Coordinates of N, CA and C in Angstrom, one line a residue:
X14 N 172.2 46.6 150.3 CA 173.2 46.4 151.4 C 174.6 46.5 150.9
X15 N 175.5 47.3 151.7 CA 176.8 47.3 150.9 C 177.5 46.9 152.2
X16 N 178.2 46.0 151.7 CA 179.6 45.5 153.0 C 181.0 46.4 152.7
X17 N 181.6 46.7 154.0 CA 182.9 47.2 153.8 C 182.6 48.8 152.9
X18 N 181.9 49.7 154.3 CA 181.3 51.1 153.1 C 182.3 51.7 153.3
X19 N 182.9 52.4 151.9 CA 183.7 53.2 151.5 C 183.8 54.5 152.5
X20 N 182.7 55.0 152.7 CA 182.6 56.8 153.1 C 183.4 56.4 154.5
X21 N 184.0 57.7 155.0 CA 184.5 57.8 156.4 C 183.9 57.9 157.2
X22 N 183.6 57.4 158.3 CA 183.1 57.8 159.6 C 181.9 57.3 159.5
X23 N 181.8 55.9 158.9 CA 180.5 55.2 158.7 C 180.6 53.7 158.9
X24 N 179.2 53.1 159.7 CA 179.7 52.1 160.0 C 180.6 50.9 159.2
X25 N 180.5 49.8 159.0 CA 181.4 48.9 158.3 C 180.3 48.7 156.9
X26 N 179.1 47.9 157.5 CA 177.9 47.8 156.4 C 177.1 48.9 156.6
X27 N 176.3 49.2 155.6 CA 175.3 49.8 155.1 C 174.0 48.9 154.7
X28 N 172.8 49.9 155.5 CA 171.8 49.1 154.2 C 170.4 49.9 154.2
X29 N 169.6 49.9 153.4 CA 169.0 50.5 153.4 C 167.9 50.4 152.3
X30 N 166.5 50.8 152.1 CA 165.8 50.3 151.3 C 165.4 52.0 150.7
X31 N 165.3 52.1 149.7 CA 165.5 53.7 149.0 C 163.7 53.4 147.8
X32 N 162.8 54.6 148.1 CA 161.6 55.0 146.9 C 161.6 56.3 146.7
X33 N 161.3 56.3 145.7 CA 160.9 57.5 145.2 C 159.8 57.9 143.9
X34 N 158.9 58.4 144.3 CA 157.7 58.5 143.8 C 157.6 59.8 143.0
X35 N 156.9 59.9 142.0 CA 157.4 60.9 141.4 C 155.7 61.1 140.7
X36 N 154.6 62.4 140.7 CA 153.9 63.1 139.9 C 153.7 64.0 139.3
X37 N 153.5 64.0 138.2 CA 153.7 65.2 137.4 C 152.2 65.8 136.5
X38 N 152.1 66.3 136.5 CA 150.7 67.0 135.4 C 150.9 68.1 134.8
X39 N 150.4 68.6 133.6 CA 150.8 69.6 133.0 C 149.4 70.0 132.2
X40 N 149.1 71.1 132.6 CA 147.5 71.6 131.6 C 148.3 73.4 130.5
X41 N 147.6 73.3 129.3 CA 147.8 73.7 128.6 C 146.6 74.8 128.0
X42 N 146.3 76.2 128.0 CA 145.6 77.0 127.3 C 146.1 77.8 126.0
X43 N 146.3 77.1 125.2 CA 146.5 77.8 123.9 C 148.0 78.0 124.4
X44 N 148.9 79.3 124.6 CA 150.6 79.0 124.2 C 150.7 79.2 126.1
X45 N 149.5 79.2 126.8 CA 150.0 79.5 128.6 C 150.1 77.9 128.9
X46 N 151.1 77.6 129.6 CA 150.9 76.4 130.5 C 151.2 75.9 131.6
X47 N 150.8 75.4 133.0 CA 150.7 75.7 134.2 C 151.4 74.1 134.5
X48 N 152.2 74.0 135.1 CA 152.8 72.7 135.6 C 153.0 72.3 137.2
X49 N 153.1 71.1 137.6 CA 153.3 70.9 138.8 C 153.9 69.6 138.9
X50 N 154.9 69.0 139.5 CA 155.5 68.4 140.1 C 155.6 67.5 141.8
X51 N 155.1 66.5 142.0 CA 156.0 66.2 143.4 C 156.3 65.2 143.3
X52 N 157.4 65.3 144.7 CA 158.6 64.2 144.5 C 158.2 63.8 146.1
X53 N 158.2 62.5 146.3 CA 158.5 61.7 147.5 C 159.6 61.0 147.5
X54 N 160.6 61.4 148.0 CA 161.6 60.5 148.3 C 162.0 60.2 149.5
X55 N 162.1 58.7 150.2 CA 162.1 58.4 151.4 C 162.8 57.0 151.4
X56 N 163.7 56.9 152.7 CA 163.9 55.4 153.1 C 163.5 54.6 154.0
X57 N 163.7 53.5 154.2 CA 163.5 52.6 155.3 C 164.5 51.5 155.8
X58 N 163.8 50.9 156.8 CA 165.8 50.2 157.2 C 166.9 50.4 156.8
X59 N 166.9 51.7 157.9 CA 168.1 52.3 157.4 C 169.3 51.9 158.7
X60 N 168.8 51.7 159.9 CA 169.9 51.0 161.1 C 170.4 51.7 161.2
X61 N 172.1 51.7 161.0 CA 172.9 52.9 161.7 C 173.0 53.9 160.1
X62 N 172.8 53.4 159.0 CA 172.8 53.9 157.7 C 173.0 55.5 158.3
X63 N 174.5 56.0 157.5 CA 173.9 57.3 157.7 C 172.5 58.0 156.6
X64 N 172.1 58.7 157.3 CA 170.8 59.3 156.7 C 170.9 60.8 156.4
X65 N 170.7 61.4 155.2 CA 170.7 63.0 154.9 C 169.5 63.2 153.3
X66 N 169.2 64.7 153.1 CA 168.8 65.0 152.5 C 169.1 64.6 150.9
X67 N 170.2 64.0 150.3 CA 170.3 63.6 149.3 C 169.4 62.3 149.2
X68 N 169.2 61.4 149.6 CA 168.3 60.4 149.8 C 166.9 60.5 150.2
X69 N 166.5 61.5 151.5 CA 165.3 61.7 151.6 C 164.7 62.7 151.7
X70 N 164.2 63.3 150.8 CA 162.7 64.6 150.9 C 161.3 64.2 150.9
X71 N 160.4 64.1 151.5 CA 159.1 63.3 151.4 C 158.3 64.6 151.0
X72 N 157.3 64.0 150.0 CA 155.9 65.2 149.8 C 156.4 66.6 149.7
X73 N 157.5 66.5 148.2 CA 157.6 67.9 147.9 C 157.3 68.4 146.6
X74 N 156.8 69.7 146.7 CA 156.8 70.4 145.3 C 158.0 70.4 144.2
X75 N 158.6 69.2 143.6 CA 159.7 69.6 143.0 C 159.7 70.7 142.3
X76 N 158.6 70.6 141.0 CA 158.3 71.6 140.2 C 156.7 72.6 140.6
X77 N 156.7 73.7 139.9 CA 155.2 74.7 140.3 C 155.7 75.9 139.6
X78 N 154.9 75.4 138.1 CA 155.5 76.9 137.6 C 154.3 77.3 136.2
X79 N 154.7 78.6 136.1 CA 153.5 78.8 135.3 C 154.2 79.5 134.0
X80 N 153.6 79.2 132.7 CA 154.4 79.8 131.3 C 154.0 80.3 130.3
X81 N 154.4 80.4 129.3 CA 154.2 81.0 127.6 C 155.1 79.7 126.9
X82 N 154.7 78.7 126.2 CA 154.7 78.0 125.4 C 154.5 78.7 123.4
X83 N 155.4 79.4 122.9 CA 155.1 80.0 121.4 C 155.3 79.3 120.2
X84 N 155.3 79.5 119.3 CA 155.9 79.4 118.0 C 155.8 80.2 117.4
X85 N 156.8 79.8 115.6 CA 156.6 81.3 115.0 C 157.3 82.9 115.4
X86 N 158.1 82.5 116.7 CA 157.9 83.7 117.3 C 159.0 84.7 116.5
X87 N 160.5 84.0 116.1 CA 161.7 85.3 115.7 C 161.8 84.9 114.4
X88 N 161.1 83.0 114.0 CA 161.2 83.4 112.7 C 160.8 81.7 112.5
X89 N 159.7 81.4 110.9 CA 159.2 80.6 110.9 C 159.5 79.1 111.1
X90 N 158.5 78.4 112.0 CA 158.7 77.1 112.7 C 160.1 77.3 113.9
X91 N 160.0 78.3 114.6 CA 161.0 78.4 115.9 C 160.2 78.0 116.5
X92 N 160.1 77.7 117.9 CA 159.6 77.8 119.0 C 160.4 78.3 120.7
X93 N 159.5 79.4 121.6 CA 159.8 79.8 122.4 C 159.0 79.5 123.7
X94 N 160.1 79.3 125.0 CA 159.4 78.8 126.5 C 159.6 79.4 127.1
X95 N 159.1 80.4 128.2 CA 159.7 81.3 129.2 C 158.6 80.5 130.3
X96 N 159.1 80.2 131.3 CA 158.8 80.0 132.5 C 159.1 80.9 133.8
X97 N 158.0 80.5 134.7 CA 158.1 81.3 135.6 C 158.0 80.4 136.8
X98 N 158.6 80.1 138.1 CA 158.4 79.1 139.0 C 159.4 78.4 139.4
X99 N 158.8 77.2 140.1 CA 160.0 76.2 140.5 C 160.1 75.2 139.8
X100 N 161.3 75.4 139.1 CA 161.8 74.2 138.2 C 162.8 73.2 138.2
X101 N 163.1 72.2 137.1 CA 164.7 71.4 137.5 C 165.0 72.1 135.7
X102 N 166.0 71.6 135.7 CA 166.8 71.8 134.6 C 167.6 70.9 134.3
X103 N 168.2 70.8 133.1 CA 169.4 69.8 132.5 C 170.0 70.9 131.1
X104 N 171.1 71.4 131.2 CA 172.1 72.2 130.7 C 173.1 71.6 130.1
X105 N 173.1 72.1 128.6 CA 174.6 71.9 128.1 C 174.7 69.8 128.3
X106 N 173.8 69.0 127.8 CA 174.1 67.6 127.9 C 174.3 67.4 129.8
X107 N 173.9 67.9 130.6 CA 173.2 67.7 131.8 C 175.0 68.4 132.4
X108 N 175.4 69.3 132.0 CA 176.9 69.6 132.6 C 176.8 71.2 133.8
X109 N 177.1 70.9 134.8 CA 177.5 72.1 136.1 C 175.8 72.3 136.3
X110 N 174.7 72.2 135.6 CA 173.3 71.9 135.7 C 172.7 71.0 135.4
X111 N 172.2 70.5 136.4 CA 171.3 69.0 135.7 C 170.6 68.6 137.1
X112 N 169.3 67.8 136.5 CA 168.4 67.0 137.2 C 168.5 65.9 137.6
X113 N 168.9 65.9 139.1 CA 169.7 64.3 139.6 C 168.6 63.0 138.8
X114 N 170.1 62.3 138.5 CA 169.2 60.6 138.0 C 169.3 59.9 138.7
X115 N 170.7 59.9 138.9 CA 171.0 58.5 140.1 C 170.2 59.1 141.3
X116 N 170.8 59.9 142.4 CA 170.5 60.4 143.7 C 168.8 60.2 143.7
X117 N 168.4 60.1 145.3 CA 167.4 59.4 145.4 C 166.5 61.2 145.1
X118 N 167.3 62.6 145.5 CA 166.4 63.4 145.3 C 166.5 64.3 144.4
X119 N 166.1 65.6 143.9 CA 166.6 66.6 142.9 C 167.0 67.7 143.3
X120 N 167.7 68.5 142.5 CA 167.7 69.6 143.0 C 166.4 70.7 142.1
X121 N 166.2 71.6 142.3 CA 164.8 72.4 142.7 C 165.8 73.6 142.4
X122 N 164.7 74.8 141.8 CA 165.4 76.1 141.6 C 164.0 76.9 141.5
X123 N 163.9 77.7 141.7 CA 162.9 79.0 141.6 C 163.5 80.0 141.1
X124 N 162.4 80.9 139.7 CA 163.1 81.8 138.9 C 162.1 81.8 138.0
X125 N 163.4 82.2 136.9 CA 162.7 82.4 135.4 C 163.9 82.1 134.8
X126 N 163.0 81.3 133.5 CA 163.6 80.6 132.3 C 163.2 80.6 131.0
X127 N 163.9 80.9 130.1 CA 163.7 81.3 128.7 C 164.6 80.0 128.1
X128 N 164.1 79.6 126.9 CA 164.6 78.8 126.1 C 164.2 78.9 125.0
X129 N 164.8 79.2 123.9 CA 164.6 79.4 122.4 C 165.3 78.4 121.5
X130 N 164.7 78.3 120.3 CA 165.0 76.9 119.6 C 164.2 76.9 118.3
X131 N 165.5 77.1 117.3 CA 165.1 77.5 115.7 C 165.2 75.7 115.4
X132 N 164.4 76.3 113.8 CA 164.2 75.0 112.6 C 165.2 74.2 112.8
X133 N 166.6 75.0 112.9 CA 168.0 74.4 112.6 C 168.6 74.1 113.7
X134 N 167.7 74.2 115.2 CA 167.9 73.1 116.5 C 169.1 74.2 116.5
X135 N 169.5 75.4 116.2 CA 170.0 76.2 117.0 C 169.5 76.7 118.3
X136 N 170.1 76.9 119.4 CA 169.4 77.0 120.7 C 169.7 78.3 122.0
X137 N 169.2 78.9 122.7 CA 169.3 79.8 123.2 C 168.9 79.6 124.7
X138 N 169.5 79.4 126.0 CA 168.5 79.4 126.8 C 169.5 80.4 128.0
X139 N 168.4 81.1 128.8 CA 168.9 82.1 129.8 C 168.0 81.7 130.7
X140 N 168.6 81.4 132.2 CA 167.7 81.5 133.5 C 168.3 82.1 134.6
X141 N 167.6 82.4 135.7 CA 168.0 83.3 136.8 C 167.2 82.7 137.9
X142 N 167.6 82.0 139.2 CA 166.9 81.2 139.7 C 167.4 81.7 140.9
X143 N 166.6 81.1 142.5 CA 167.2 81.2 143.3 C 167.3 79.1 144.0
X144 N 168.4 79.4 144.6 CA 168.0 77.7 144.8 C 167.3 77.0 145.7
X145 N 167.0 75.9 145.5 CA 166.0 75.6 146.7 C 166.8 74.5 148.1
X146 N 166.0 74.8 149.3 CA 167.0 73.9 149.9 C 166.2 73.3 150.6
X147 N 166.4 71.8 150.1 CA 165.8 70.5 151.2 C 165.8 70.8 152.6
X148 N 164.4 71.1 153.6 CA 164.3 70.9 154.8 C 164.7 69.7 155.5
X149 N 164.2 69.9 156.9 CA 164.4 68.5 157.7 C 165.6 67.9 157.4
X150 N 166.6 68.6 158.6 CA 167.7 68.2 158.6 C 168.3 67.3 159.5
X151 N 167.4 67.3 160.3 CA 167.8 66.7 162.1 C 168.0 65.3 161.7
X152 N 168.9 64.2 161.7 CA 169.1 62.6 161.6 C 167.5 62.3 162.1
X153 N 167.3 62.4 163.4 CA 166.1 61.5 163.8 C 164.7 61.9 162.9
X154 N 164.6 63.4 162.4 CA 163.7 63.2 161.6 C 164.0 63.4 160.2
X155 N 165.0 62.6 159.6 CA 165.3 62.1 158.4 C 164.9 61.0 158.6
X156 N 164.8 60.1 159.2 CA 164.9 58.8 159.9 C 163.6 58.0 159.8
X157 N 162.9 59.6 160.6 CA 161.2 59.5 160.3 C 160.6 59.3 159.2
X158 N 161.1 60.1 158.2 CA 160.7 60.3 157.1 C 159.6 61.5 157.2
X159 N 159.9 62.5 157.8 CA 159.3 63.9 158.5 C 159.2 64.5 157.2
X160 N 158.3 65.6 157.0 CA 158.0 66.2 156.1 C 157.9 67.5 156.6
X161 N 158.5 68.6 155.5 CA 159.0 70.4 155.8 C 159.4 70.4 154.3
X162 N 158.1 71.4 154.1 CA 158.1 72.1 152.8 C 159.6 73.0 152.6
X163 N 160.2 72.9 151.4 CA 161.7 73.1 151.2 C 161.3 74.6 151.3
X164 N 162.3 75.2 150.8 CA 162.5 77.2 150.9 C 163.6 77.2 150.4
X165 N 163.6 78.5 149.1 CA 164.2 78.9 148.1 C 165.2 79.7 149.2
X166 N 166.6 79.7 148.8 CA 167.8 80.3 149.6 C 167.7 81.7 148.7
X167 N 166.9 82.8 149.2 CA 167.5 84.0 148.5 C 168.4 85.1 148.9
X168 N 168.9 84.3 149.2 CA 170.4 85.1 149.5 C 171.2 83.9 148.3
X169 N 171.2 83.4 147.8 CA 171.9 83.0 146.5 C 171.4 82.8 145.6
X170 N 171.6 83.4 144.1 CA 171.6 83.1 143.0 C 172.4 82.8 141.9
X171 N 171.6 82.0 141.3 CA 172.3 80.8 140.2 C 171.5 81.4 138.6
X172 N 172.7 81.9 138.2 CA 171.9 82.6 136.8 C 173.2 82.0 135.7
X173 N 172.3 82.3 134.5 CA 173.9 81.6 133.0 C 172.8 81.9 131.6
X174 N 173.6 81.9 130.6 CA 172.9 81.9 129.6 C 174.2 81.1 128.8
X175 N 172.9 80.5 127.5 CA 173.7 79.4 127.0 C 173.2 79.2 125.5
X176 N 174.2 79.4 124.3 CA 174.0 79.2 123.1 C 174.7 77.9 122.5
X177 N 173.7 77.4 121.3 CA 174.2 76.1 121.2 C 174.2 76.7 119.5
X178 N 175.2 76.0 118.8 CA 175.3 76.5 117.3 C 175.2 74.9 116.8
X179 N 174.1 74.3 116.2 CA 174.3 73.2 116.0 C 174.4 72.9 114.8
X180 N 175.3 72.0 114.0 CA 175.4 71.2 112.7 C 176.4 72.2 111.9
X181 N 177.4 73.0 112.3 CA 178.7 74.0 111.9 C 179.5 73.5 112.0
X182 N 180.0 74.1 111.3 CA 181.9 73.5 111.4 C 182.0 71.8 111.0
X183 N 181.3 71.8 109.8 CA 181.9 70.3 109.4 C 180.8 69.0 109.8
X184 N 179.4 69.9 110.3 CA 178.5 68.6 110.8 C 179.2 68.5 112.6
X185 N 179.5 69.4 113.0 CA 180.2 69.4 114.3 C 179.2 70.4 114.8
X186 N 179.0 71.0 116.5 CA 178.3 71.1 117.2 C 179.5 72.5 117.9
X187 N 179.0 73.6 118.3 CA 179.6 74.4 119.3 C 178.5 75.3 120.1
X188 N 179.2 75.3 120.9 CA 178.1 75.7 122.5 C 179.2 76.5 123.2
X189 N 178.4 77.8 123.6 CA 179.5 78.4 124.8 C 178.4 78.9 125.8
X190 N 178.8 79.2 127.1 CA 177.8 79.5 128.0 C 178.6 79.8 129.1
X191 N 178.0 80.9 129.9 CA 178.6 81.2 131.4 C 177.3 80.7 132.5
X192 N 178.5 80.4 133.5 CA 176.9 80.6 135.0 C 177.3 81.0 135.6
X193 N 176.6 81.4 136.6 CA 177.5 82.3 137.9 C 176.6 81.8 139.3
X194 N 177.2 82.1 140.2 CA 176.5 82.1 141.5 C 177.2 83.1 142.7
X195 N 176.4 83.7 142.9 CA 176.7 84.7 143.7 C 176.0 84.6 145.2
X196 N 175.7 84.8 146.4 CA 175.3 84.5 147.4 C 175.9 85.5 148.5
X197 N 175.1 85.5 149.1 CA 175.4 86.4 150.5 C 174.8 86.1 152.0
X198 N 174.8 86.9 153.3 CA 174.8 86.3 154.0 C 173.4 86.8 154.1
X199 N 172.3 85.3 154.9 CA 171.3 85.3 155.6 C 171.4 84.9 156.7
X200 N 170.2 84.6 157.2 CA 170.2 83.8 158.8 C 171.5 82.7 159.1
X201 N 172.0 82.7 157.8 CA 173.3 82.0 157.9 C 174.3 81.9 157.1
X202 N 175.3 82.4 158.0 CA 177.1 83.1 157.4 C 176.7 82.1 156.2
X203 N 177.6 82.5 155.0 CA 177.5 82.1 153.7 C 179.4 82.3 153.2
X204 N 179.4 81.8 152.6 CA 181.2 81.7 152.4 C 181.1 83.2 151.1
X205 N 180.1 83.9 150.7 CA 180.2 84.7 149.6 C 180.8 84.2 148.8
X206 N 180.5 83.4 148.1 CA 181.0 83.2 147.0 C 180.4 84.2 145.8
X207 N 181.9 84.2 144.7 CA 181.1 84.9 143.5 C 182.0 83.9 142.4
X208 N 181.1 83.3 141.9 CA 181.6 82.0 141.2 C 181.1 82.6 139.4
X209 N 182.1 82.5 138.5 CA 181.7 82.8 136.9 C 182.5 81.6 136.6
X210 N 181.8 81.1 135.9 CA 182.1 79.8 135.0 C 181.6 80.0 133.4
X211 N 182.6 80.7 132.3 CA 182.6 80.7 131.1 C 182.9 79.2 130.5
X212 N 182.2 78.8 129.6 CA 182.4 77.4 128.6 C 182.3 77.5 127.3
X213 N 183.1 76.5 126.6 CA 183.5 76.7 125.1 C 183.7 75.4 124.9
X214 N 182.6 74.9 124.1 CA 182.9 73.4 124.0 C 182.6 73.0 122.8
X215 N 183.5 73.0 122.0 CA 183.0 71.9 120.3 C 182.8 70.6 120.4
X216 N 181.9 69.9 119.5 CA 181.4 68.7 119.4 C 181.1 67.9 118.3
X217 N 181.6 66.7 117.9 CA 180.8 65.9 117.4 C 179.9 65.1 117.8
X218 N 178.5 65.4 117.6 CA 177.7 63.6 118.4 C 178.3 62.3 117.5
X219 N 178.4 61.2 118.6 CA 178.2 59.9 117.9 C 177.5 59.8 117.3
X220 N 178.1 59.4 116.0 CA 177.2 58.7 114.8 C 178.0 57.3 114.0
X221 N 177.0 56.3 113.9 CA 177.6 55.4 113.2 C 178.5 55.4 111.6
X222 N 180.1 55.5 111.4 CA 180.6 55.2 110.9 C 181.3 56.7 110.5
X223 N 181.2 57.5 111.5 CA 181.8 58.8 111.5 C 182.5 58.9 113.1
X224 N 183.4 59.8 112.9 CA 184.6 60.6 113.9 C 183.9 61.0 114.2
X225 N 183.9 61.2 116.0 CA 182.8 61.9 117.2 C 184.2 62.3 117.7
X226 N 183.8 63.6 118.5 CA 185.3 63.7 119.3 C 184.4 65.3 119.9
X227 N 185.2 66.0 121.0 CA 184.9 66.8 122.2 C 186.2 67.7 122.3
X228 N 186.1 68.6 121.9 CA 187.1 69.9 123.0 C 186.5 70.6 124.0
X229 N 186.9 70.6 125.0 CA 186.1 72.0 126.0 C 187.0 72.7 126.8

């Protein structure tokens, strides 16, 4: 219950009772492995609560994807993941990509994903996705807690690749990576965006009794 709600154009109180249910399974054949995901997220006494897709998706496929799990592969004890499907992700310490924690739902991406990762936790990952977009938009059947299987927007894609150099420069950390999103118009006008976002970020992690510190 929140008294005195911040957002505009909303009643004085809020309140509302928020779940979210989450299953996951994952079967393995030698380096193939087949995954699946769903998410129920729904509310209840919600009164005048405004109600939207960030809070409720009921009975959906978050994840559905199928892969190659390696080792050994560029050079000994590496290991390599290429996926194929609907997935979430968390980038770069969960930055401009990531898998909602707080928010009651996730965001979802369809594609392919590669992720490589030497002895020395040096790291490589490249994906190309399209995004997915929460159905059931109408208030009264948000309200319901209505159920409509989501649908990937392919008229936009969200692609980046991302190198991590780890334990350089002094016991320090460097990562650079681009993403982009590009998008056009479908059944509905789209602002066209063409978005490139290049990053350069050095790091120390916290450690006890040593200097941690961040440029980006």
């Amino acid at each position: 219950h929140l008294v005195n709600d911040f957002r505009a154009s909303t009643p004085t109180n809020a309140s509302a009772i928020a779940f979210r249910t989450l299953l996951s399974a994952e079967g393995k054949l030698g380096p193939v492995v087949i995954g699946a995901e769903l998410q129920d997220s729904r509310q209840i006494v919600t009164d005048e609560t405004p109600v939207n897709t960030r809070a409720i998706n009921t009975f959906e496929l978050l994840q559905g994807y199928v892969g190659i799990r390696a080792k050994d592969v560029l050079a000994k004890g590496d290991s390599l993941e290429v996926l194929f499907g609907r997935q979430t992700m968390d980038l770069a310490n969960r930055r401009l990509v990531a898998r909602n924690d707080f928010r009651n739902t996730s965001n979802g991406y369809s594609g392919l994903s590669l992720n490589w990762l030497s002895t020395d936790k040096h790291q490589v990952r490249s994906f190309a996705f399209f995004p997915v977009n929460r159905l059931v938009s109408e208030e009264e059947e948000l309200r319901d807690n209505l159920t409509e299987f989501d649908q990937e927007n392919t008229h936009q894609i969200l692609w980046g690749s991302y190198v991590l150099l780890n334990s350089v420069l002094d016991s320090s950390n460097v990562e650079f990576y681009v993403i982009g999103l590009h998008e056009s118009d479908g059944a509905v006008e789209s602002a066209n965006r063409r978005l490139t976002t290049p990053v350069l970020r050095w790091f120390r992690p916290a450690a006890p009794g040593q200097l941690d510190f961040q440029l980006e």
